[in-house]
Amino acid sequence: MQPEVEISKLGEKNFVASVGIGDGTQRYAREGLQSIAHCLRDAAAALGTEFRFATVSYERTRLGSYPVAVMAHRAHDVAEELLLKLAKLRVPA
């Protein structure tokens, strides 16, 4: 079972990251993170080495599956990719 990381924006520099394990219940959450990259690193730390991949959602929009190690060590790159994917989804056709 692949975990899901949900990132939500609460304010200009106030994000929350939560981790669920497929059954819809939240297993971990942390509020007050300063950026999407911080959320990714925090979620990766919470997942540890038990999971290799996690599905990442932003504001309840699933944006893809990423290796947990990449979320931890290349968080800024993954954050930029997530925002690009989100922008493409929000562009009217």
C-alpha atoms as a printed R data frame, in Angstrom:
   type eleno elety resid chain resno      x      y       z
1  ATOM     1    CA   MET     A     1  0.000  0.000   0.000
2  ATOM     2    CA   GLN     A     2  1.368  3.412  -0.986
3  ATOM     3    CA   PRO     A     3  1.029  6.317   1.459
4  ATOM     4    CA   GLU     A     4 -0.454  9.642   0.435
5  ATOM     5    CA   VAL     A     5  1.006 13.002   1.362
6  ATOM     6    CA   GLU     A     6 -1.511 15.860   1.387
7  ATOM     7    CA   ILE     A     7 -0.212 19.433   1.422
8  ATOM     8    CA   SER     A     8 -2.498 22.384   2.100
9  ATOM     9    CA   LYS     A     9 -1.835 26.094   2.253
10 ATOM    10    CA   LEU     A    10 -3.255 27.877   5.288
11 ATOM    11    CA   GLY     A    11 -1.618 31.281   4.794
12 ATOM    12    CA   GLU     A    12  1.192 33.058   2.963
13 ATOM    13    CA   LYS     A    13  3.940 31.028   4.673
14 ATOM    14    CA   ASN     A    14  1.825 28.544   6.588
15 ATOM    15    CA   PHE     A    15  1.406 25.071   5.175
16 ATOM    16    CA   VAL     A    16  0.292 21.767   6.630
17 ATOM    17    CA   ALA     A    17  1.517 18.333   5.583
18 ATOM    18    CA   SER     A    18 -0.325 15.151   6.453
19 ATOM    19    CA   VAL     A    19  0.383 11.512   5.687
20 ATOM    20    CA   GLY     A    20 -2.237  8.804   5.271
21 ATOM    21    CA   ILE     A    21 -1.794  5.130   4.544
22 ATOM    22    CA   GLY     A    22 -4.498  4.280   2.029
23 ATOM    23    CA   ASP     A    23 -7.418  3.723   4.393
24 ATOM    24    CA   GLY     A    24 -8.391  7.398   4.501
25 ATOM    25    CA   THR     A    25 -7.167  8.034   8.029
26 ATOM    26    CA   GLN     A    26 -4.454 10.524   8.773
27 ATOM    27    CA   ARG     A    27 -1.402  8.943  10.402
28 ATOM    28    CA   TYR     A    28  0.735 12.057  10.740
29 ATOM    29    CA   ALA     A    29  0.180 15.806  10.377
30 ATOM    30    CA   ARG     A    30  2.228 18.901  10.986
31 ATOM    31    CA   GLU     A    31  1.113 22.499  10.654
32 ATOM    32    CA   GLY     A    32  3.155 25.693  10.455
33 ATOM    33    CA   LEU     A    33  5.606 24.640   7.752
34 ATOM    34    CA   GLN     A    34  6.979 27.509   5.658
35 ATOM    35    CA   SER     A    35  6.789 26.061   2.146
36 ATOM    36    CA   ILE     A    36  5.804 23.106   0.003
37 ATOM    37    CA   ALA     A    37  9.442 21.964   0.063
38 ATOM    38    CA   HIS     A    38  9.393 21.978   3.877
39 ATOM    39    CA   CYS     A    39  6.209 19.893   3.761
40 ATOM    40    CA   LEU     A    40  7.832 17.368   1.438
41 ATOM    41    CA   ARG     A    41 10.914 17.004   3.630
42 ATOM    42    CA   ASP     A    42  8.803 16.698   6.767
43 ATOM    43    CA   ALA     A    43  6.530 14.059   5.239
44 ATOM    44    CA   ALA     A    44  9.546 12.130   3.931
45 ATOM    45    CA   ALA     A    45 11.054 12.138   7.427
46 ATOM    46    CA   ALA     A    46  7.771 10.863   8.857
47 ATOM    47    CA   LEU     A    47  7.641  8.076   6.256
48 ATOM    48    CA   GLY     A    48 11.248  7.096   6.918
49 ATOM    49    CA   THR     A    49 12.599  4.105   5.042
50 ATOM    50    CA   GLU     A    50  9.478  1.972   5.415
51 ATOM    51    CA   PHE     A    51  8.014  3.257   2.133
52 ATOM    52    CA   ARG     A    52  9.792  3.815  -1.185
53 ATOM    53    CA   PHE     A    53  7.103  5.935  -2.908
54 ATOM    54    CA   ALA     A    54  4.284  8.251  -1.864
55 ATOM    55    CA   THR     A    55  1.446  9.862  -3.778
56 ATOM    56    CA   VAL     A    56  1.513 13.644  -3.365
57 ATOM    57    CA   SER     A    57 -1.565 15.876  -3.420
58 ATOM    58    CA   TYR     A    58 -1.809 19.627  -3.095
59 ATOM    59    CA   GLU     A    59 -5.108 21.123  -1.959
60 ATOM    60    CA   ARG     A    60 -6.766 17.729  -2.616
61 ATOM    61    CA   THR     A    61 -5.479 17.491  -6.189
62 ATOM    62    CA   ARG     A    62 -3.370 14.391  -6.802
63 ATOM    63    CA   LEU     A    63 -0.237 15.366  -8.647
64 ATOM    64    CA   GLY     A    64  1.777 12.169  -8.846
65 ATOM    65    CA   SER     A    65  3.826  9.536  -7.127
66 ATOM    66    CA   TYR     A    66  7.364 10.328  -5.991
67 ATOM    67    CA   PRO     A    67 10.202  8.404  -4.370
68 ATOM    68    CA   VAL     A    68 10.355  9.282  -0.675
69 ATOM    69    CA   ALA     A    69 14.147  9.739  -0.932
70 ATOM    70    CA   VAL     A    70 13.672 12.313  -3.716
71 ATOM    71    CA   MET     A    71 11.070 14.140  -1.612
72 ATOM    72    CA   ALA     A    72 13.637 14.317   1.183
73 ATOM    73    CA   HIS     A    73 16.745 15.273  -0.781
74 ATOM    74    CA   ARG     A    74 15.359 17.238  -3.748
75 ATOM    75    CA   ALA     A    75 12.337 18.844  -2.085
76 ATOM    76    CA   HIS     A    76 12.686 22.171  -3.909
77 ATOM    77    CA   ASP     A    77 12.765 20.450  -7.322
78 ATOM    78    CA   VAL     A    78  9.721 18.333  -6.480
79 ATOM    79    CA   ALA     A    79  7.880 21.408  -5.141
80 ATOM    80    CA   GLU     A    80  8.522 23.280  -8.407
81 ATOM    81    CA   GLU     A    81  7.317 20.287 -10.419
82 ATOM    82    CA   LEU     A    82  4.148 20.047  -8.315
83 ATOM    83    CA   LEU     A    83  3.368 23.723  -8.854
84 ATOM    84    CA   LEU     A    84  3.913 23.379 -12.624
85 ATOM    85    CA   LYS     A    85  1.562 20.395 -12.758
86 ATOM    86    CA   LEU     A    86 -1.026 22.290 -10.726
87 ATOM    87    CA   ALA     A    87 -0.759 25.347 -13.006
88 ATOM    88    CA   LYS     A    88 -1.308 23.172 -16.084
89 ATOM    89    CA   LEU     A    89 -4.402 21.627 -14.506
90 ATOM    90    CA   ARG     A    90 -5.869 25.034 -13.677
91 ATOM    91    CA   VAL     A    91 -5.410 26.564 -17.132
92 ATOM    92    CA   PRO     A    92 -8.799 26.766 -18.870
93 ATOM    93    CA   ALA     A    93 -8.978 24.791 -22.095
